[in-house]
One Martini backbone bead per residue (centre of mass of N, CA, C, O) as a GRO file, in nm:
protein
  470
    1MET     BB    1  10.716   7.269  10.199
    2GLN     BB    2  10.488   6.998  10.288
    3ILE     BB    3  10.172   6.862  10.351
    4HIS     BB    4  10.075   6.531  10.425
    5ILE     BB    5   9.797   6.297  10.411
    6VAL     BB    6   9.725   5.966  10.494
    7GLN     BB    7   9.617   5.750  10.269
    8ASN     BB    8   9.475   5.486  10.145
    9GLY     BB    9   9.775   5.284  10.033
   10ASP     BB   10  10.006   5.429  10.102
   11SER     BB   11  10.344   5.505  10.039
   12ILE     BB   12  10.657   5.614  10.043
   13TRP     BB   13  10.712   5.578   9.759
   14GLN     BB   14  10.473   5.725   9.661
   15ILE     BB   15  10.490   6.005   9.795
   16ALA     BB   16  10.787   6.065   9.662
   17GLN     BB   17  10.715   6.051   9.404
   18GLN     BB   18  10.459   6.270   9.406
   19TYR     BB   19  10.724   6.512   9.511
   20ARG     BB   20  10.994   6.463   9.419
   21THR     BB   21  11.158   6.262   9.602
   22ALA     BB   22  11.314   6.115   9.882
   23MET     BB   23  11.257   5.881  10.103
   24ASN     BB   24  11.490   5.935  10.335
   25GLN     BB   25  11.379   6.214  10.369
   26ILE     BB   26  11.101   6.161  10.498
   27VAL     BB   27  11.182   5.976  10.712
   28LEU     BB   28  11.417   6.179  10.877
   29LEU     BB   29  11.212   6.414  10.920
   30ASN     BB   30  10.969   6.200  11.065
   31GLU     BB   31  11.076   5.979  11.232
   32LEU     BB   32  11.074   5.680  11.115
   33THR     BB   33  11.085   5.391  11.245
   34ASN     BB   34  10.838   5.249  10.996
   35PRO     BB   35  10.784   5.310  10.691
   36ASP     BB   36  10.572   5.079  10.633
   37VAL     BB   37  10.418   5.235  10.879
   38LEU     BB   38  10.118   5.377  10.828
   39VAL     BB   39   9.855   5.650  10.889
   40VAL     BB   40   9.555   5.715  10.861
   41GLY     BB   41   9.587   6.087  10.882
   42GLN     BB   42   9.859   6.118  10.872
   43SER     BB   43  10.142   6.343  10.893
   44LEU     BB   44  10.375   6.469  10.645
   45VAL     BB   45  10.670   6.617  10.586
   46ILE     BB   46  10.784   6.777  10.291
   47PRO     BB   47  11.065   6.815  10.108
   48GLU     BB   48  11.194   7.042   9.886
   49PRO     BB   49  11.369   6.998   9.606
   50GLY     BB   50  11.644   7.239   9.631
   51HIS     BB   51  11.539   7.382   9.930
   52ASP     BB   52  11.544   7.087  10.101
   53TYR     BB   53  11.757   6.944  10.355
   54VAL     BB   54  11.825   6.612  10.500
   55ILE     BB   55  12.005   6.497  10.716
   56GLN     BB   56  12.293   6.270  10.688
   57PRO     BB   57  12.477   6.045  10.729
   58GLY     BB   58  12.808   6.215  10.703
   59ASP     BB   59  12.749   6.491  10.666
   60THR     BB   60  12.828   6.820  10.581
   61LEU     BB   61  12.806   7.165  10.552
   62TRP     BB   62  12.978   7.177  10.297
   63GLN     BB   63  12.835   6.969  10.104
   64VAL     BB   64  12.540   7.106  10.116
   65ALA     BB   65  12.662   7.381   9.990
   66GLN     BB   66  12.767   7.243   9.733
   67MET     BB   67  12.464   7.150   9.655
   68PHE     BB   68  12.371   7.456   9.665
   69GLY     BB   69  12.596   7.676   9.565
   70VAL     BB   70  12.708   7.757   9.846
   71THR     BB   71  12.815   7.884  10.121
   72VAL     BB   72  12.872   7.802  10.438
   73GLN     BB   73  12.800   8.092  10.553
   74GLU     BB   74  12.530   8.108  10.432
   75LEU     BB   75  12.400   7.849  10.525
   76ALA     BB   76  12.427   7.934  10.825
   77VAL     BB   77  12.278   8.169  10.833
   78ALA     BB   78  11.985   8.082  10.738
   79ASN     BB   79  12.007   7.833  10.970
   80ASN     BB   80  12.105   7.940  11.249
   81ILE     BB   81  12.433   7.851  11.261
   82THR     BB   82  12.704   7.875  11.461
   83ASP     BB   83  12.841   7.561  11.434
   84PRO     BB   84  12.905   7.361  11.156
   85SER     BB   85  12.911   7.103  11.343
   86LEU     BB   86  12.605   7.162  11.423
   87ILE     BB   87  12.493   6.872  11.283
   88PHE     BB   88  12.176   6.664  11.232
   89VAL     BB   89  12.020   6.424  11.195
   90GLY     BB   90  11.713   6.515  11.042
   91GLN     BB   91  11.764   6.785  10.971
   92MET     BB   92  11.657   7.109  10.798
   93LEU     BB   93  11.774   7.256  10.515
   94ILE     BB   94  11.804   7.578  10.365
   95ASN     BB   95  11.802   7.728  10.080
   96PRO     BB   96  11.902   8.089  10.014
   97TYR     BB   97  11.844   7.974   9.691
   98ILE     BB   98  11.699   8.000   9.400
   99THR     BB   99  11.644   7.909   9.061
  100HIS     BB  100  11.664   8.096   8.732
  101THR     BB  101  11.569   8.054   8.405
  102VAL     BB  102  11.616   8.249   8.123
  103GLN     BB  103  11.343   8.383   7.913
  104ALA     BB  104  11.286   8.500   7.642
  105GLY     BB  105  11.206   8.842   7.729
  106GLU     BB  106  11.372   8.881   7.978
  107TYR     BB  107  11.418   9.096   8.278
  108ILE     BB  108  11.523   9.190   8.571
  109TRP     BB  109  11.293   9.338   8.673
  110GLY     BB  110  11.062   9.101   8.614
  111ILE     BB  111  11.210   8.915   8.801
  112ALA     BB  112  11.185   9.073   9.063
  113GLN     BB  113  10.902   9.094   9.067
  114ARG     BB  114  10.823   8.785   9.076
  115TYR     BB  115  11.006   8.751   9.375
  116GLY     BB  116  11.001   9.003   9.568
  117ILE     BB  117  11.243   9.192   9.465
  118SER     BB  118  11.554   9.343   9.395
  119ALA     BB  119  11.744   9.392   9.131
  120GLU     BB  120  11.994   9.483   9.301
  121ARG     BB  121  11.999   9.174   9.440
  122ILE     BB  122  12.035   9.009   9.181
  123ILE     BB  123  12.305   9.163   9.072
  124ALA     BB  124  12.485   9.108   9.345
  125VAL     BB  125  12.443   8.773   9.347
  126ASN     BB  126  12.553   8.737   9.013
  127ASP     BB  127  12.765   8.962   8.918
  128ILE     BB  128  12.612   9.189   8.712
  129GLY     BB  129  12.729   9.442   8.545
  130GLN     BB  130  12.478   9.473   8.328
  131PRO     BB  131  12.151   9.439   8.366
  132GLY     BB  132  12.120   9.360   8.021
  133LEU     BB  133  12.308   9.103   8.087
  134ILE     BB  134  12.128   8.871   7.980
  135PHE     BB  135  12.030   8.501   7.872
  136PRO     BB  136  11.902   8.268   7.746
  137GLY     BB  137  11.956   7.991   7.999
  138GLN     BB  138  12.037   8.139   8.227
  139THR     BB  139  12.139   8.124   8.555
  140LEU     BB  140  11.995   8.245   8.868
  141ARG     BB  141  12.006   8.369   9.148
  142ILE     BB  142  11.750   8.360   9.418
  143PRO     BB  143  11.635   8.511   9.697
  144VAL     BB  144  11.458   8.415   9.947
  145SER     BB  145  11.193   8.502  10.082
  146ALA     BB  146  11.131   8.688  10.356
  147LYS     BB  147  11.087   8.595  10.670
  148PRO     BB  148  10.948   8.645  10.964
  149PHE     BB  149  11.025   8.730  11.261
  150THR     BB  150  11.096   8.527  11.571
  151GLU     BB  151  11.033   8.449  11.895
  152VAL     BB  152  11.183   8.174  12.113
  153ASN     BB  153  11.067   7.953  12.365
  154ALA     BB  154  11.182   7.685  12.613
  155TYR     BB  155  11.131   7.478  12.810
  156ILE     BB  156  11.292   7.279  13.056
  157THR     BB  157  11.331   6.992  13.296
  158GLN     BB  158  11.589   6.891  13.171
  159VAL     BB  159  11.902   7.003  13.300
  160ASP     BB  160  12.092   6.785  13.264
  161ASN     BB  161  12.275   6.558  13.080
  162GLN     BB  162  12.005   6.480  12.936
  163GLY     BB  163  11.925   6.755  12.806
  164ALA     BB  164  12.148   6.882  12.642
  165PRO     BB  165  12.129   6.732  12.361
  166GLY     BB  166  11.874   6.889  12.263
  167VAL     BB  167  11.968   7.155  12.273
  168MET     BB  168  12.197   7.115  12.058
  169ARG     BB  169  11.965   7.031  11.837
  170LEU     BB  170  11.783   7.284  11.881
  171GLY     BB  171  11.929   7.591  11.937
  172ARG     BB  172  11.853   7.720  11.638
  173TYR     BB  173  11.518   7.770  11.732
  174LEU     BB  174  11.623   7.960  11.965
  175THR     BB  175  11.643   8.234  12.179
  176TYR     BB  176  11.534   8.073  12.439
  177LEU     BB  177  11.597   7.928  12.764
  178SER     BB  178  11.387   7.749  13.055
  179PRO     BB  179  11.450   7.644  13.318
  180PHE     BB  180  11.271   7.389  13.536
  181MET     BB  181  11.324   7.528  13.855
  182TYR     BB  182  11.300   7.795  14.061
  183SER     BB  183  11.217   7.824  14.447
  184VAL     BB  184  11.098   7.994  14.649
  185ARG     BB  185  11.152   8.120  14.954
  186ASP     BB  186  11.011   8.277  15.251
  187ASP     BB  187  11.324   8.453  15.245
  188GLY     BB  188  11.424   8.462  14.944
  189THR     BB  189  11.559   8.206  14.873
  190LEU     BB  190  11.688   7.929  14.643
  191THR     BB  191  11.669   7.682  14.474
  192GLU     BB  192  11.853   7.426  14.319
  193LEU     BB  193  12.004   7.388  13.997
  194PRO     BB  194  12.155   7.152  13.752
  195ASP     BB  195  12.197   7.360  13.466
  196GLN     BB  196  12.488   7.359  13.339
  197PRO     BB  197  12.455   7.174  13.076
  198VAL     BB  198  12.208   7.370  12.924
  199LEU     BB  199  12.369   7.614  12.927
  200GLU     BB  200  12.598   7.543  12.749
  201ALA     BB  201  12.427   7.447  12.500
  202ALA     BB  202  12.319   7.723  12.462
  203LYS     BB  203  12.575   7.895  12.405
  204ALA     BB  204  12.655   7.721  12.158
  205ASN     BB  205  12.371   7.859  12.022
  206ASN     BB  206  12.285   8.153  12.118
  207VAL     BB  207  12.115   8.116  12.392
  208ALA     BB  208  11.900   8.270  12.605
  209PRO     BB  209  11.859   8.233  12.930
  210LEU     BB  210  11.595   8.171  13.142
  211MET     BB  211  11.498   8.230  13.486
  212VAL     BB  212  11.277   8.007  13.679
  213VAL     BB  213  11.048   8.145  13.890
  214THR     BB  214  10.868   8.009  14.171
  215ASN     BB  215  10.564   7.886  14.392
  216PHE     BB  216  10.694   7.560  14.424
  217THR     BB  217  10.587   7.303  14.644
  218GLY     BB  218  10.533   7.000  14.730
  219GLY     BB  219  10.416   6.946  14.416
  220GLU     BB  220  10.300   7.264  14.411
  221PHE     BB  221  10.157   7.533  14.407
  222ASN     BB  222  10.176   7.826  14.646
  223SER     BB  223  10.005   8.056  14.787
  224ASP     BB  224  10.159   8.124  15.048
  225LEU     BB  225  10.431   8.148  14.911
  226ALA     BB  226  10.349   8.415  14.765
  227ALA     BB  227  10.273   8.592  14.986
  228ALA     BB  228  10.543   8.580  15.138
  229VAL     BB  229  10.666   8.761  14.896
  230LEU     BB  230  10.445   8.983  14.833
  231ARG     BB  231  10.410   9.101  15.138
  232SER     BB  232  10.746   9.127  15.158
  233SER     BB  233  11.024   9.354  15.105
  234GLU     BB  234  11.254   9.202  15.248
  235VAL     BB  235  11.217   8.930  15.056
  236GLN     BB  236  11.248   9.043  14.809
  237GLU     BB  237  11.520   9.177  14.830
  238ALA     BB  238  11.660   8.918  14.858
  239LEU     BB  239  11.554   8.783  14.584
  240ILE     BB  240  11.690   8.997  14.403
  241SER     BB  241  11.968   8.917  14.488
  242ASN     BB  242  11.964   8.621  14.435
  243LEU     BB  243  11.924   8.668  14.143
  244LEU     BB  244  12.191   8.836  14.072
  245THR     BB  245  12.377   8.610  14.135
  246THR     BB  246  12.293   8.383  13.963
  247MET     BB  247  12.285   8.554  13.677
  248ARG     BB  248  12.601   8.587  13.689
  249GLU     BB  249  12.733   8.326  13.760
  250LYS     BB  250  12.542   8.155  13.491
  251GLY     BB  251  12.433   8.358  13.239
  252TYR     BB  252  12.189   8.487  13.242
  253ALA     BB  253  11.931   8.716  13.063
  254GLY     BB  254  11.716   8.636  13.281
  255VAL     BB  255  11.355   8.625  13.387
  256ASN     BB  256  11.075   8.394  13.491
  257PHE     BB  257  10.770   8.443  13.618
  258ASP     BB  258  10.588   8.156  13.788
  259PHE     BB  259  10.316   8.258  13.930
  260GLU     BB  260  10.072   8.033  14.078
  261TYR     BB  261   9.801   8.064  14.268
  262VAL     BB  262   9.726   8.369  14.343
  263TYR     BB  263   9.602   8.565  14.523
  264PRO     BB  264   9.399   8.818  14.469
  265GLU     BB  265   9.502   9.008  14.711
  266ASP     BB  266   9.796   8.998  14.520
  267ARG     BB  267   9.792   9.151  14.258
  268ARG     BB  268   9.923   9.424  14.336
  269ASN     BB  269  10.186   9.302  14.449
  270TYR     BB  270  10.286   9.168  14.191
  271ASN     BB  271  10.319   9.435  14.044
  272ASN     BB  272  10.519   9.574  14.244
  273PHE     BB  273  10.730   9.359  14.233
  274LEU     BB  274  10.809   9.395  13.931
  275ARG     BB  275  10.885   9.675  13.944
  276ARG     BB  276  11.123   9.628  14.156
  277VAL     BB  277  11.281   9.400  13.945
  278VAL     BB  278  11.299   9.608  13.716
  279ALA     BB  279  11.483   9.799  13.871
  280GLY     BB  280  11.711   9.594  13.970
  281LEU     BB  281  11.777   9.454  13.639
  282HIS     BB  282  11.796   9.676  13.413
  283SER     BB  283  12.050   9.789  13.510
  284GLU     BB  284  12.206   9.509  13.404
  285GLY     BB  285  12.038   9.388  13.139
  286PHE     BB  286  11.795   9.237  13.236
  287LEU     BB  287  11.532   9.044  13.203
  288VAL     BB  288  11.150   9.069  13.261
  289THR     BB  289  10.919   8.799  13.287
  290THR     BB  290  10.598   8.623  13.227
  291ALA     BB  291  10.354   8.370  13.311
  292LEU     BB  292  10.026   8.338  13.206
  293ALA     BB  293   9.708   8.274  13.233
  294PRO     BB  294   9.436   8.208  13.036
  295LYS     BB  295   9.250   8.497  12.933
  296GLU     BB  296   8.940   8.637  12.837
  297ASN     BB  297   8.921   8.841  13.081
  298ALA     BB  298   8.987   9.084  13.351
  299ASP     BB  299   8.725   8.918  13.536
  300GLN     BB  300   8.825   8.627  13.566
  301LYS     BB  301   8.777   8.339  13.762
  302GLY     BB  302   9.003   8.222  13.956
  303LEU     BB  303   9.293   8.170  14.115
  304LEU     BB  304   9.463   8.136  13.851
  305TYR     BB  305   9.372   8.448  13.743
  306GLU     BB  306   9.317   8.720  13.914
  307ALA     BB  307   9.636   8.803  13.970
  308HIS     BB  308   9.659   8.868  13.649
  309ASP     BB  309   9.772   9.149  13.516
  310TYR     BB  310   9.782   9.216  13.197
  311GLN     BB  311   9.819   9.535  13.187
  312ALA     BB  312  10.055   9.532  13.389
  313HIS     BB  313  10.260   9.305  13.273
  314GLY     BB  314  10.286   9.469  12.985
  315GLU     BB  315  10.423   9.711  13.111
  316ILE     BB  316  10.643   9.602  13.298
  317ALA     BB  317  10.743   9.383  13.110
  318ASP     BB  318  10.901   9.268  12.823
  319PHE     BB  319  10.755   8.976  12.841
  320VAL     BB  320  10.478   8.753  12.787
  321ILE     BB  321  10.361   8.438  12.875
  322LEU     BB  322  10.127   8.233  12.751
  323MET     BB  323   9.939   7.964  12.862
  324THR     BB  324   9.797   7.809  12.577
  325TYR     BB  325   9.717   7.550  12.758
  326GLU     BB  326   9.523   7.275  12.902
  327TRP     BB  327   9.248   7.184  12.844
  328GLY     BB  328   9.382   6.914  12.803
  329TRP     BB  329   9.367   6.784  13.108
  330ALA     BB  330   9.475   6.508  13.286
  331GLY     BB  331   9.190   6.571  13.485
  332GLY     BB  332   9.015   6.576  13.236
  333GLU     BB  333   8.870   6.578  12.974
  334PRO     BB  334   8.853   6.501  12.664
  335TRP     BB  335   9.106   6.717  12.462
  336ALA     BB  336   9.235   6.983  12.345
  337ILE     BB  337   9.530   7.136  12.449
  338ALA     BB  338   9.516   7.362  12.201
  339PRO     BB  339   9.246   7.523  12.085
  340ILE     BB  340   9.224   7.759  11.881
  341ASN     BB  341   8.961   7.900  11.952
  342GLU     BB  342   9.064   7.959  12.264
  343VAL     BB  343   9.323   8.118  12.196
  344ARG     BB  344   9.199   8.349  12.051
  345ASN     BB  345   9.032   8.444  12.302
  346VAL     BB  346   9.267   8.524  12.458
  347LEU     BB  347   9.392   8.727  12.236
  348ASP     BB  348   9.152   8.911  12.209
  349TYR     BB  349   9.216   9.030  12.497
  350ALA     BB  350   9.532   9.072  12.499
  351ILE     BB  351   9.560   9.293  12.283
  352THR     BB  352   9.413   9.535  12.453
  353VAL     BB  353   9.648   9.528  12.701
  354ILE     BB  354   9.902   9.407  12.508
  355PRO     BB  355  10.140   9.445  12.344
  356ARG     BB  356  10.213   9.251  12.104
  357ASP     BB  357  10.537   9.262  12.126
  358LYS     BB  358  10.495   9.084  12.419
  359ILE     BB  359  10.368   8.844  12.281
  360VAL     BB  360  10.371   8.502  12.391
  361MET     BB  361  10.287   8.191  12.267
  362GLY     BB  362  10.170   7.922  12.378
  363MET     BB  363  10.288   7.546  12.316
  364PRO     BB  364  10.253   7.245  12.266
  365LEU     BB  365  10.461   6.909  12.275
  366TYR     BB  366  10.189   6.740  12.326
  367GLY     BB  367   9.995   6.482  12.443
  368ARG     BB  368   9.676   6.274  12.523
  369ASP     BB  369   9.551   5.965  12.727
  370TRP     BB  370   9.227   5.854  12.768
  371ASN     BB  371   8.978   5.733  12.917
  372ILE     BB  372   8.679   5.568  12.797
  373PRO     BB  373   8.459   5.666  12.957
  374TRP     BB  374   8.480   5.929  13.168
  375VAL     BB  375   8.624   5.960  13.495
  376GLU     BB  376   8.628   6.102  13.737
  377GLY     BB  377   8.960   6.095  13.905
  378THR     BB  378   9.115   6.076  13.632
  379THR     BB  379   9.423   5.999  13.442
  380ALA     BB  380   9.607   6.118  13.207
  381SER     BB  381   9.801   6.059  12.981
  382THR     BB  382  10.141   6.124  12.844
  383LEU     BB  383  10.245   6.236  12.535
  384SER     BB  384  10.382   6.234  12.235
  385PRO     BB  385  10.357   6.274  11.879
  386LYS     BB  386  10.519   6.027  11.817
  387GLU     BB  387  10.355   5.821  11.989
  388ALA     BB  388  10.069   5.855  11.891
  389VAL     BB  389  10.135   5.743  11.609
  390GLN     BB  390  10.227   5.453  11.728
  391LEU     BB  391   9.953   5.395  11.884
  392ALA     BB  392   9.790   5.374  11.607
  393ALA     BB  393   9.946   5.161  11.477
  394GLU     BB  394   9.910   4.943  11.680
  395TYR     BB  395   9.571   4.954  11.670
  396GLY     BB  396   9.447   5.071  11.377
  397ALA     BB  397   9.401   5.370  11.368
  398ALA     BB  398   9.244   5.659  11.265
  399ILE     BB  399   9.297   5.972  11.196
  400GLN     BB  400   9.174   6.264  11.295
  401TYR     BB  401   9.033   6.609  11.234
  402ASN     BB  402   8.962   6.892  11.392
  403GLU     BB  403   8.858   7.221  11.292
  404THR     BB  404   8.794   7.395  11.529
  405TYR     BB  405   9.077   7.308  11.702
  406GLN     BB  406   9.303   7.208  11.539
  407SER     BB  407   9.324   6.855  11.593
  408PRO     BB  408   9.438   6.566  11.639
  409PHE     BB  409   9.267   6.239  11.669
  410PHE     BB  410   9.189   5.931  11.840
  411ARG     BB  411   9.060   5.581  11.867
  412TYR     BB  412   9.086   5.302  12.101
  413THR     BB  413   9.145   4.944  12.183
  414ASP     BB  414   9.254   4.739  12.413
  415GLU     BB  415   9.324   4.445  12.547
  416SER     BB  416   9.112   4.490  12.792
  417GLY     BB  417   8.882   4.683  12.659
  418GLN     BB  418   8.987   4.967  12.676
  419ARG     BB  419   8.900   5.292  12.596
  420HIS     BB  420   9.041   5.569  12.367
  421GLU     BB  421   9.177   5.888  12.401
  422VAL     BB  422   9.372   6.100  12.158
  423TRP     BB  423   9.520   6.413  12.198
  424PHE     BB  424   9.743   6.615  11.972
  425GLU     BB  425  10.019   6.709  11.765
  426ASP     BB  426  10.092   6.853  11.427
  427ALA     BB  427  10.158   6.999  11.140
  428ARG     BB  428   9.881   7.145  11.142
  429SER     BB  429   9.849   7.259  11.413
  430VAL     BB  430  10.091   7.448  11.395
  431GLN     BB  431  10.043   7.601  11.163
  432ALA     BB  432   9.777   7.732  11.295
  433LYS     BB  433   9.967   7.882  11.479
  434TYR     BB  434  10.156   8.028  11.302
  435ASN     BB  435   9.925   8.189  11.181
  436THR     BB  436   9.839   8.330  11.441
  437VAL     BB  437  10.101   8.498  11.496
  438LYS     BB  438  10.071   8.660  11.241
  439GLU     BB  439   9.809   8.763  11.246
  440TYR     BB  440   9.864   8.913  11.556
  441GLY     BB  441  10.169   9.011  11.579
  442LEU     BB  442  10.370   8.850  11.751
  443ARG     BB  443  10.656   8.765  11.906
  444GLY     BB  444  10.591   8.467  11.981
  445VAL     BB  445  10.694   8.156  12.104
  446SER     BB  446  10.617   7.884  12.352
  447TYR     BB  447  10.725   7.598  12.512
  448TRP     BB  448  10.581   7.289  12.603
  449ALA     BB  449  10.841   7.060  12.615
  450LEU     BB  450  11.132   6.974  12.622
  451GLY     BB  451  11.174   6.600  12.539
  452THR     BB  452  10.927   6.584  12.334
  453PRO     BB  453  10.890   6.402  12.046
  454PHE     BB  454  10.848   6.657  11.740
  455PRO     BB  455  10.978   6.680  11.421
  456GLN     BB  456  10.781   6.861  11.278
  457ASN     BB  457  10.789   7.125  11.383
  458TRP     BB  458  11.104   7.232  11.312
  459PRO     BB  459  11.013   7.282  11.036
  460MET     BB  460  10.764   7.458  11.039
  461LEU     BB  461  10.908   7.692  11.173
  462GLN     BB  462  11.115   7.731  10.934
  463SER     BB  463  10.927   7.797  10.734
  464ASN     BB  464  10.776   8.054  10.870
  465PHE     BB  465  11.058   8.147  11.026
  466ARG     BB  466  11.280   8.358  11.174
  467ILE     BB  467  11.516   8.357  11.411
  468ARG     BB  468  11.587   8.511  11.695
  469LYS     BB  469  11.857   8.664  11.827
  470PHE     BB  470  11.968   8.793  12.152
   0.00000   0.00000   0.00000
């Protein structure tokens, strides 16, 4: 798969001709509402003929397998499909093999060296009785190079019947699903969450759900509520008991604590609480994970940061999710949501105190639209990457790309004369993030949040990694 950046004069027909693929494959994969309208600077993901196939209306997994010359089982395994009937229009399937036509003078060993796999694997896949018995013009199936495994978590705020279809559609890309949220009360009880629809969808896709527990109440994270829990062993015991009851009843695989704006004096209390939770939950096979604010050093000041002890959480929890987004927050000045240079600053500190295989890097699936010149006290609107491109098309704005932040942006003027600045994510920006995950050797990524259309993310993820299932 490749990324194409739209230039002046480009059309879908021309782009399809350039990459020798079908127009509808590009249209479906990028979910282009109007293929006749492209935006200069827009990124498009381009499927590679013979290797990538985008599901069209009426397709079955058996038909695609026949097209690739593989079995349904081989195709399902290569694409993390639990149920062969769970395929969706617009999703990309990857052929587990490429073809090689034997040339005069070639031998199995040399072909294996060329593709970076063992000669034995080629022999087995092609049912070659004697390794020397290949001949010019013969077609061999070559297993595609193995991509690294990664774990993928996604938070989801639509946990009822509205959210379930998205989980069904995207579940094969996920290791974990984190329905947001259960709020703890000051007596250790938990609020209710109508999460059964998304839990059932997760189960159908072999996705492990994590129970998100927060100190969120009254529309905000509450420091006093966190203190009430973290300073009372009785409340903690009640909370652990209620956690176990809920996880057993609903089939959760573990818990994700998202305690934010915790008082600095409760830093040690939070660590001790996590130790108590681990003692209570590990014995029953449940995971214990946490979400941490993006810190660049151990002593970073601010209520959001000080109680989050990276080293302790890295020692205690099974893994931690670093919330490496929201630099461009709704109440602040226009900026990239997750500028890669800032993300790397956080990771540079994190890897010094947390094992790399316990670090999950946060990624945003959204963008923001600010009024400019920015005025303190104003709030940006949140939009999906797909909506951002549609907005640029509507106002005839060219999309630019900031190389330092590795993020696309554009400016436009609305009908009232108000100027705007939009920052969002595209195929290029997520590729930069996936490159970072591989470079730093991290456990995986965590998305905030499902429900905002970002069709380019999923083929990019699939092209970079194999998704580990829990």
